[in-house]
Coordinates of C-alpha atoms in Angstrom, one line a residue:
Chain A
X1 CA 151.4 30.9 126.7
X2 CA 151.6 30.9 130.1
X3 CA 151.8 34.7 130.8
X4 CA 148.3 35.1 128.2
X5 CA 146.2 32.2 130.1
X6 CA 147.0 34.3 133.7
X7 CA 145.6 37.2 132.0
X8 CA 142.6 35.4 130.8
X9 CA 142.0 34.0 134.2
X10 CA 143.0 37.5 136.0
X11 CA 140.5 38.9 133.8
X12 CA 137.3 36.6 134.4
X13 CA 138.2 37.1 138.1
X14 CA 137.5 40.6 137.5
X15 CA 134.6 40.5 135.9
X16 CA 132.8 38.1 138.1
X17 CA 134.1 40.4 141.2
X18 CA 132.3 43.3 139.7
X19 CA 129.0 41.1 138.8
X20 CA 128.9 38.9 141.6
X21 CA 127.1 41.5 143.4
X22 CA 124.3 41.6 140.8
X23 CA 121.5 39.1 141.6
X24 CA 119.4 37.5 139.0
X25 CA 115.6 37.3 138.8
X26 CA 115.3 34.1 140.0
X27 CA 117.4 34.3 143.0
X28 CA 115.9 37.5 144.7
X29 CA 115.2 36.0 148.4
X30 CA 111.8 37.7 149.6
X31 CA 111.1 37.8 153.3
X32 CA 107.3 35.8 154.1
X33 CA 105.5 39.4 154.1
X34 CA 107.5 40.1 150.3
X35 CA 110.1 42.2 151.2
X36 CA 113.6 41.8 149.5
X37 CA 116.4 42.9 152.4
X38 CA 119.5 42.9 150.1
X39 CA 120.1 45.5 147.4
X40 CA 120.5 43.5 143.9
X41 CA 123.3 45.1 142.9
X42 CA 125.0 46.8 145.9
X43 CA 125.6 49.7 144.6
X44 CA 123.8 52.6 146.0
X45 CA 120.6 53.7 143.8
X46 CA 120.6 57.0 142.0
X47 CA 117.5 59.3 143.3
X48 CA 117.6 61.3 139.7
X49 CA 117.1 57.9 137.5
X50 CA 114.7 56.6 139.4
X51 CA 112.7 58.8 139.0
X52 CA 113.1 59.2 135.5
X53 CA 113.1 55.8 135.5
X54 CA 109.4 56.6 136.8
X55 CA 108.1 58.6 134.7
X56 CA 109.0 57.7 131.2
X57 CA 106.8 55.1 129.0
X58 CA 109.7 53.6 127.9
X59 CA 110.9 52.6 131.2
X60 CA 109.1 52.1 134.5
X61 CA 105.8 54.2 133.4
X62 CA 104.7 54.1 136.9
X63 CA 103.2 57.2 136.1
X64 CA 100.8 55.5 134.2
X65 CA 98.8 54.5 137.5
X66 CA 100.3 56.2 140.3
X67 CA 100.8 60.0 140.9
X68 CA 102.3 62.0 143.5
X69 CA 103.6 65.5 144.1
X70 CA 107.1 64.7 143.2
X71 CA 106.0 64.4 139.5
X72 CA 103.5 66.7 139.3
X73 CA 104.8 68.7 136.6
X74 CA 104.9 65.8 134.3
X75 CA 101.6 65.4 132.0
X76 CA 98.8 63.0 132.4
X77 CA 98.8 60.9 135.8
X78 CA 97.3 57.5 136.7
X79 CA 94.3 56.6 139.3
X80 CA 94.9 52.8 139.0
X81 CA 97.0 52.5 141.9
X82 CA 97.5 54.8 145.0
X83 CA 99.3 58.0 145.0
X84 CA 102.9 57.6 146.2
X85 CA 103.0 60.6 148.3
X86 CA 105.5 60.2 151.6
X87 CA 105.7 56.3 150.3
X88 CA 109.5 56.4 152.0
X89 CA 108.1 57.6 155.2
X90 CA 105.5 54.2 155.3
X91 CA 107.9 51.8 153.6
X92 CA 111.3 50.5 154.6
X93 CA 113.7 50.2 151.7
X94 CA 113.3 46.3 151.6
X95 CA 109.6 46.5 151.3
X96 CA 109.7 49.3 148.3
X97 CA 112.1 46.5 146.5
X98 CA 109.8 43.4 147.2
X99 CA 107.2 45.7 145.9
X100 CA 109.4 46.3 142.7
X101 CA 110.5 42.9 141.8
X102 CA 107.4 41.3 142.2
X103 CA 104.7 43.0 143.8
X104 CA 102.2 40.2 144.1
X105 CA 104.2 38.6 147.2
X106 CA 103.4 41.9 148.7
X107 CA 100.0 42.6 147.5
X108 CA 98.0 38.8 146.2
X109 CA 96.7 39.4 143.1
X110 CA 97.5 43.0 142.3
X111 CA 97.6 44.5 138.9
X112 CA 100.6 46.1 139.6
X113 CA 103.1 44.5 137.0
X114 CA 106.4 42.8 138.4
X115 CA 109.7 44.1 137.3
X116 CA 112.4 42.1 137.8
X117 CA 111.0 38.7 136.4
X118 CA 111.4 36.8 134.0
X119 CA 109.5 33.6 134.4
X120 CA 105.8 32.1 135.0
X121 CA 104.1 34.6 132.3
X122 CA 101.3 33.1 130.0
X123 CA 101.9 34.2 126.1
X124 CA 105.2 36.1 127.0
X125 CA 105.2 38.8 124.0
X126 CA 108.5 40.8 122.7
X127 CA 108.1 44.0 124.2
X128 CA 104.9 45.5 122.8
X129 CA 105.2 43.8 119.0
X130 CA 102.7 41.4 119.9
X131 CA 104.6 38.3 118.8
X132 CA 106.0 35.7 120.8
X133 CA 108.8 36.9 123.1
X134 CA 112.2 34.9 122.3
X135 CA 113.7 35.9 125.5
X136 CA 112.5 37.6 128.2
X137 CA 114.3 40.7 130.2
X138 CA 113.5 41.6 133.4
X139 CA 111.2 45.3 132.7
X140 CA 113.4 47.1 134.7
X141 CA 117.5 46.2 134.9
X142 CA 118.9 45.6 138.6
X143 CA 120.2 49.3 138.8
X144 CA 117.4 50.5 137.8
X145 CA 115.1 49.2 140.4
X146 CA 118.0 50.2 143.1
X147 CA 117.6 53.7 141.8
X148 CA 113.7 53.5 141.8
X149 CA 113.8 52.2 145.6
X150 CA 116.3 55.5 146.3
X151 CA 113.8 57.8 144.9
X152 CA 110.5 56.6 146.5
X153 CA 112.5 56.5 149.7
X154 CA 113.3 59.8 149.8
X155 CA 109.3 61.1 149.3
X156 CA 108.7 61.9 152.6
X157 CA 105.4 63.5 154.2
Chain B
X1 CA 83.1 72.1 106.1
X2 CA 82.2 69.1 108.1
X3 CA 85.1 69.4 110.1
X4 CA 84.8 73.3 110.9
X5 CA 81.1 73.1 111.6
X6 CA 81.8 69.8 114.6
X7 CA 84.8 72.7 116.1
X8 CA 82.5 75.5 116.3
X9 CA 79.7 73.4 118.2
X10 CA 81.9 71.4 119.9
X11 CA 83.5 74.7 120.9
X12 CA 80.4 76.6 121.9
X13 CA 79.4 73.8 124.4
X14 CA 82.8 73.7 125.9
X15 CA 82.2 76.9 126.8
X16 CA 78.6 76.0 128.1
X17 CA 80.1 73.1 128.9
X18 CA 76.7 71.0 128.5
X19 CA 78.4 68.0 128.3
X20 CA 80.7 67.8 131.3
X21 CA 79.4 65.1 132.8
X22 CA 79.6 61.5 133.1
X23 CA 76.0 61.3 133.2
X24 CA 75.3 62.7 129.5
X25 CA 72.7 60.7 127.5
X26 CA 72.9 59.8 124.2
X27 CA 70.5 60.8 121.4
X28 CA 71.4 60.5 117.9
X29 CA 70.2 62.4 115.6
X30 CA 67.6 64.2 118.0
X31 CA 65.3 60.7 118.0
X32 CA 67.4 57.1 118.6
X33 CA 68.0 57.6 122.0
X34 CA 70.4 55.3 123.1
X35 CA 70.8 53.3 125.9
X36 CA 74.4 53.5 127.7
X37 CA 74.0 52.7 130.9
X38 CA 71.7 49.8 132.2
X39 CA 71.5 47.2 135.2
X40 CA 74.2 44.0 134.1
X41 CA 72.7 41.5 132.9
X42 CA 72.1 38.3 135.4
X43 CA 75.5 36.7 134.6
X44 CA 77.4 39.5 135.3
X45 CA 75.7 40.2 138.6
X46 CA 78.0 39.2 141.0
X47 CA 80.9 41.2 139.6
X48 CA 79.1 44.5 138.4
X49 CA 75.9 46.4 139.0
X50 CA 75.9 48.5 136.0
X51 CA 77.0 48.6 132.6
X52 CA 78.1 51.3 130.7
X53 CA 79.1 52.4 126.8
X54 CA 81.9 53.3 126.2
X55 CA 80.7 56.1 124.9
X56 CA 80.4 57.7 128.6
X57 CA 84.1 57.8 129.1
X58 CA 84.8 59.7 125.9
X59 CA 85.9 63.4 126.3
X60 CA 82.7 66.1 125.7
X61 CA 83.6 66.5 122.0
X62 CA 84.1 62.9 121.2
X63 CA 80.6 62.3 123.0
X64 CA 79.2 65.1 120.4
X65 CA 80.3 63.7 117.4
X66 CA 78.2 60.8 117.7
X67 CA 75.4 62.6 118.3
X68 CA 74.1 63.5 114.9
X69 CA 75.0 61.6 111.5
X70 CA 76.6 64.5 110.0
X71 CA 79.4 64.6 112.5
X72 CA 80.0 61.4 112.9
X73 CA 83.2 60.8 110.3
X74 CA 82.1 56.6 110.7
X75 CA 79.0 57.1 108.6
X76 CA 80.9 57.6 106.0
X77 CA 82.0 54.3 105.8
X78 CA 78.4 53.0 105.6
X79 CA 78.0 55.1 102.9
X80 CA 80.5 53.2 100.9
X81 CA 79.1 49.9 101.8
X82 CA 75.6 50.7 100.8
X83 CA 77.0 51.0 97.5
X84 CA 78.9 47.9 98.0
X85 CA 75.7 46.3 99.2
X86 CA 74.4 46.7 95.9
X87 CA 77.2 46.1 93.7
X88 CA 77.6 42.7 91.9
X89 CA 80.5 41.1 92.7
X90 CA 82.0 37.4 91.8
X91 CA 81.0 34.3 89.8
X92 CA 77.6 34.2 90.8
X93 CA 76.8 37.1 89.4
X94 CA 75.4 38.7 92.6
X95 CA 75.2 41.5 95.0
X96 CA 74.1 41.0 98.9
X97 CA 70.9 43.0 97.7
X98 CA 70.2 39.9 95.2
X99 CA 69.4 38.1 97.8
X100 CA 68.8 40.3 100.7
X101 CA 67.0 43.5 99.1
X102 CA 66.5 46.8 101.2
X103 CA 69.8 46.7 103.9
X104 CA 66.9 48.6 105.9
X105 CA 64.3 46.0 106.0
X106 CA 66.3 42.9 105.9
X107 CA 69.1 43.6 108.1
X108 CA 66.5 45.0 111.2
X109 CA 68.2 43.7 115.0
X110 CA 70.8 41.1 112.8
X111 CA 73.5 42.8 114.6
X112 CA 72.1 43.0 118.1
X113 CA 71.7 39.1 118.0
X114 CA 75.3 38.2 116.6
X115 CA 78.2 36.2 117.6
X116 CA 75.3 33.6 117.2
X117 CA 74.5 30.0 116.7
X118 CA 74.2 28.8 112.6
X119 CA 72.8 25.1 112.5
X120 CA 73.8 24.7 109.0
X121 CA 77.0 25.3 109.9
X122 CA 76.8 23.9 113.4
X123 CA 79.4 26.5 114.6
X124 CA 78.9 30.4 116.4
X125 CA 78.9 32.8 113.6
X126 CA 80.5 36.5 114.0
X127 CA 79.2 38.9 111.6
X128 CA 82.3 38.9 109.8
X129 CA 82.2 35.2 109.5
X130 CA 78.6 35.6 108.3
X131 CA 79.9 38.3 105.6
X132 CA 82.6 36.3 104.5
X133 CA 80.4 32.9 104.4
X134 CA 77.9 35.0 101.4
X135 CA 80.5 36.3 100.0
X136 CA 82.6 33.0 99.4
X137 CA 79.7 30.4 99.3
X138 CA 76.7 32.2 98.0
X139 CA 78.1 35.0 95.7
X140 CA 81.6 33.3 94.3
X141 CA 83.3 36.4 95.5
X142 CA 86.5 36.8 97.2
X143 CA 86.5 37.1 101.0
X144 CA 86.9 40.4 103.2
X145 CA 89.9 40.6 105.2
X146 CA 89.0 39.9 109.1
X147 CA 89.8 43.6 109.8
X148 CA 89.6 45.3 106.6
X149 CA 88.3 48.4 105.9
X150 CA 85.7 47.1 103.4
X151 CA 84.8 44.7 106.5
X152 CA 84.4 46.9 108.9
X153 CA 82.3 49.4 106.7
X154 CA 79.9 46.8 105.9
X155 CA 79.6 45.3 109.5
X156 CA 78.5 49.4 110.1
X157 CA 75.9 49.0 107.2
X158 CA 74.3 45.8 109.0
X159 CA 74.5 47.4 112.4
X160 CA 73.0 50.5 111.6
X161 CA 70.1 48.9 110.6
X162 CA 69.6 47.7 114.5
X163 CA 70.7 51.6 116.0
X164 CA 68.9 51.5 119.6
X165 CA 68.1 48.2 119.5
X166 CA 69.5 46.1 122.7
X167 CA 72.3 43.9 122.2
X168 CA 70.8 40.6 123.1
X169 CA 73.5 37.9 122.1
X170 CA 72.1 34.2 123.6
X171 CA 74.7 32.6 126.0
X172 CA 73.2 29.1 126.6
X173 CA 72.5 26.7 124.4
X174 CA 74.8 25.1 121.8
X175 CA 76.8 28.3 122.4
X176 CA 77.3 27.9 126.0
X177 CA 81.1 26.3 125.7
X178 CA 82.0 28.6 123.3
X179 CA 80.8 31.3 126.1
X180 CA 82.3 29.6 128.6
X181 CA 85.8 29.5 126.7
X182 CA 85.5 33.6 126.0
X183 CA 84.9 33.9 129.8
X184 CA 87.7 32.5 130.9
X185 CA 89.8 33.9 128.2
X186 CA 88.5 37.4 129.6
X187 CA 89.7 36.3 133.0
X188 CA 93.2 35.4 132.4
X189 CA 96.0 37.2 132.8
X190 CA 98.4 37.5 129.7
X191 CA 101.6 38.6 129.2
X192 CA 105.0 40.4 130.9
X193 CA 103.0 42.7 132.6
X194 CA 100.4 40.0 133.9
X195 CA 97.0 41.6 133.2
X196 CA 93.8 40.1 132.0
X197 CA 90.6 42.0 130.3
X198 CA 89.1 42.2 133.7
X199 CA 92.3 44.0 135.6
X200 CA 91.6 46.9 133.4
X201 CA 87.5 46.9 132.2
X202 CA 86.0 45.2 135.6
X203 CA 88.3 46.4 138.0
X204 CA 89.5 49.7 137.2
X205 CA 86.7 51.2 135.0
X206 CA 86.3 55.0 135.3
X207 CA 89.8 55.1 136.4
X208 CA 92.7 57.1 134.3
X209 CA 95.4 55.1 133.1
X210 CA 98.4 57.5 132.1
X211 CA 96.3 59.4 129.8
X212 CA 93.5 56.8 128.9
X213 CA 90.1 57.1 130.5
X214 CA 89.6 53.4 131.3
X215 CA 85.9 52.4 130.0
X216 CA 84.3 48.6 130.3
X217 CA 85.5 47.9 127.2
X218 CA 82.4 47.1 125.6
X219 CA 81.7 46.3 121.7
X220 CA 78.3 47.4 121.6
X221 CA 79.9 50.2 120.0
X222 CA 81.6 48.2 117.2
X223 CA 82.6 49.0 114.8
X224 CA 84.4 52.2 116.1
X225 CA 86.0 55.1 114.1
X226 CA 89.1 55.5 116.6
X227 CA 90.0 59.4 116.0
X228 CA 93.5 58.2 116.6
X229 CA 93.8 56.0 113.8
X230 CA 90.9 57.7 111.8
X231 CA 89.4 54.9 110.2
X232 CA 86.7 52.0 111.3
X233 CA 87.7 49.5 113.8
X234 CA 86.9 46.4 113.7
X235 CA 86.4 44.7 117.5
X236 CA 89.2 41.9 117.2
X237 CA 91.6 44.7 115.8
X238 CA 91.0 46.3 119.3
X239 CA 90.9 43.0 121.1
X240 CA 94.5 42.1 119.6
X241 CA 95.9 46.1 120.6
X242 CA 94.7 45.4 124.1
X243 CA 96.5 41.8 124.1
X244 CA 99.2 43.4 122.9
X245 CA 99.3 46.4 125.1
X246 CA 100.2 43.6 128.3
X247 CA 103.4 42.9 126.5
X248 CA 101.7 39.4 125.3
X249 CA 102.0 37.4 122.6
X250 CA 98.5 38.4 120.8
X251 CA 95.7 35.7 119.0
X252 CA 94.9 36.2 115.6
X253 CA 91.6 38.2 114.6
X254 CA 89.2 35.7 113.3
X255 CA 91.1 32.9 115.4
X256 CA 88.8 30.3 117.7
X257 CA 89.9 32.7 120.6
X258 CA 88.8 35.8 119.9
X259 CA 85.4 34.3 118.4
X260 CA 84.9 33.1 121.9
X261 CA 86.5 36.1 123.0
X262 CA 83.8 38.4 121.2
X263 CA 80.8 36.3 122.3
X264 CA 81.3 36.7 126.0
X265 CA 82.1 40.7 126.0
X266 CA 79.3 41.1 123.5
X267 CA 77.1 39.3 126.4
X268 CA 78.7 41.8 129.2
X269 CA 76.5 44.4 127.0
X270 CA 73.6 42.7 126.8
X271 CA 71.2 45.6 127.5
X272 CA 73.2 48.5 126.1
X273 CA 72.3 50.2 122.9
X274 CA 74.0 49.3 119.5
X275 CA 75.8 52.3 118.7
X276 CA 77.7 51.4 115.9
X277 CA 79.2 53.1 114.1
X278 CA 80.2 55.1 117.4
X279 CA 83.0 57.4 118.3
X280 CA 86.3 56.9 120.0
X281 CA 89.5 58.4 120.7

């Protein structure tokens, strides 16, 4: 009895230790000019996912409005937003994840979508079914916006 | 045959390339020459100078297939629903030609005029709704669906009639809160990824998204035969793909929303030619 309820309790202390690190989309702390300071997961970001992460329409599909030389090989590039060229030589690693989670405290208004949110949408959908969303993940998870910021820092001019 | 004969022209102007420019005009069939590009009407002058067809955005070969009725895989369609026109359908024992006779005398610049105001009815009238209203209420037949095929091919019928002619949709009147609620619907943003009509067709018009050449995202092309889906589209079909497309929960076609909806971007075109049926990817 007593030896199974220390296990139990040995094991949530575990798992909240390896989670506590993780923050959730409504507690990213942005700095007044958008920037987020702390990593949201803590551990480091993986250059190779991110960009993946970029280029596939499943994921990120940055792609679909921004190009730069580090995925020119890949087919069809958008002009909506600017290319990302040397973006880690212009932006600090904070700003790139402001930019990420919600890029309208960065940029008022832009088109750019936000992705790590989960709140404040009007007519939330379920992915792209067009019915009503039920409940609402963040577009990208908290790793994968670490390993986003990890690529775009290392394009540099 | 059809098919062949559109590759080997489209084929020898690639190689001319006659076409590969933005600044291609439009004449069907060697005589309706089409307006595609025009000064925006007075509403629209503070947020754009110019509007333009869709049509100007489409690759070279799309462009050609809408230039001559024997290309264009739409007119098809309106083949169909001239016979339709004709045909006597429900408990009234009538066909839209009972009442209506030659499609080509009585159906002259209906389409450029439409979503419009009906008295009777007291209540702005899409063609659809207008189709549907004979069909139930003055023919005993059964109604089209909203985005049907046999819908769409007969909206084509009616809008052929008016090829050339400027869309001139009235935005005052007793339809001027219906306008008003399809302007601000084009204004909002909707869904995950936060985007409204104008973030894509006022604001980043000419620009490529991923592989898409983004256009104004006008309807004075509608009904479209989309080579992607190859059939007839109706314009809340696209309307609800583009809702859909910002990760949104979408409105019904035929709903309140997208009648107000259709109104106002049919009134961002008011200038352009009526195209329909015209030519998309």
């Amino acid at each position: 009895m007593r030896l199974t309820s220390l296990t139990v309790a040995a094991g949530l202390a575990l798992a909240s230790a390896s989670f506590a690190e993780t923050v959730a989309p409504g507690d990213v702390v942005f700095d007044e000019y958008g920037a987020v300071e702390a990593s949201l997961t803590g551990v480091a970001g993986d250059p190779a996912n991110g960009r993946s992460v970029i280029v596939s329409k499943k994921r990120g599909n940055c792609i679909a409005c921004h190009s730069a030389e580090a995925w020119a090989d890949e087919l069809f590039h958008g002009e909506v937003g600017p290319t990302l060229d040397g973006v880690g030589g212009y932006r600090s690693a904070a700003e790139l994840r402001g930019i990420l989670v919600n890029s309208k405290k960065t940029f008022e208004g832009t088109v750019m979508p936000a992705y790590y949110k989960v709140d404040g949408f009007n007519r939330p959908g379920d992915a792209y079914t067009g019915k009503a969303a039920k409940e609402l993940s963040p577009l990208l998870t908290a790793q994968e916006i670490e390993d986003v910021v990890a690529f775009l820092a290392s394009l540099q001019d | 045959m059809k098919i062949k004969a559109v590759t080997a022209i489209a084929a020898v102007l690639l190689s001319t390339s006659v076409f590969a420019d933005e600044d291609a005009e439009l004449v069907v069939n060697g005589e309706i020459e089409m307006v595609t590009k025009t000064a925006a009407p007075a509403h629209l002058s503070d947020a754009l100078d110019e509007v333009l067809s869709g049509w100007r955005f489409r690759s070279d070969e799309t462009q050609l297939m809408q230039m001559d009725d024997f290309d264009n895989p739409g007119m098809v369609a309106v083949d169909a629903a001239a016979e339709a026109w004709d045909a006597v359908e429900g408990s009234e024992g009538k066909s839209c030609a009972s009442c209506h006779g030659d499609v080509a005398d009585s159906m002259v610049g209906v389409r450029a005029v439409y979503p419009k105001w009906n008295d009777a009815a007291e209540e702005v009238r899409t063609l659809a709704m207008q189709i549907n209203d004979c069909r139930e209420n003055k023919m005993g037949a059964e109604k089209y669906g909203y985005t049907s095929g046999d819908m769409a091919a007969m909206e084509a019928l009616i809008s052929v009639q008016s090829r050339g002619m400027p869309v001139n949709v009235a935005i005052d009147g007793p339809v001027q809160a219906t306008w008003e609620a399809g302007k601000d619907l084009y204004y909002t943003r909707t869904g995950q990824l936060d985007l409204s009509c104008a973030s894509c067709h006022e604001q980043n018009y000419g620009n490529m998204i991923r592989a898409d050449h983004l256009s104004q995202g006008q309807i004075n092309g509608f009904p479209v035969y989309r080579l992607k889906n190859a059939k007839l589209n109706t314009a809340h079909a696209r309307f609800k793909g583009c809702v859909r497309d910002t990760r949104a929960e979408t409105f019904k076609p035929g709903s309140a929303e997208f009648i107000a909806l259709e109104l106002y971007v049919a009134s961002r075109g008011n200038g352009l030619s009526v195209e329909a049926p015209s030519v998309r990817n």
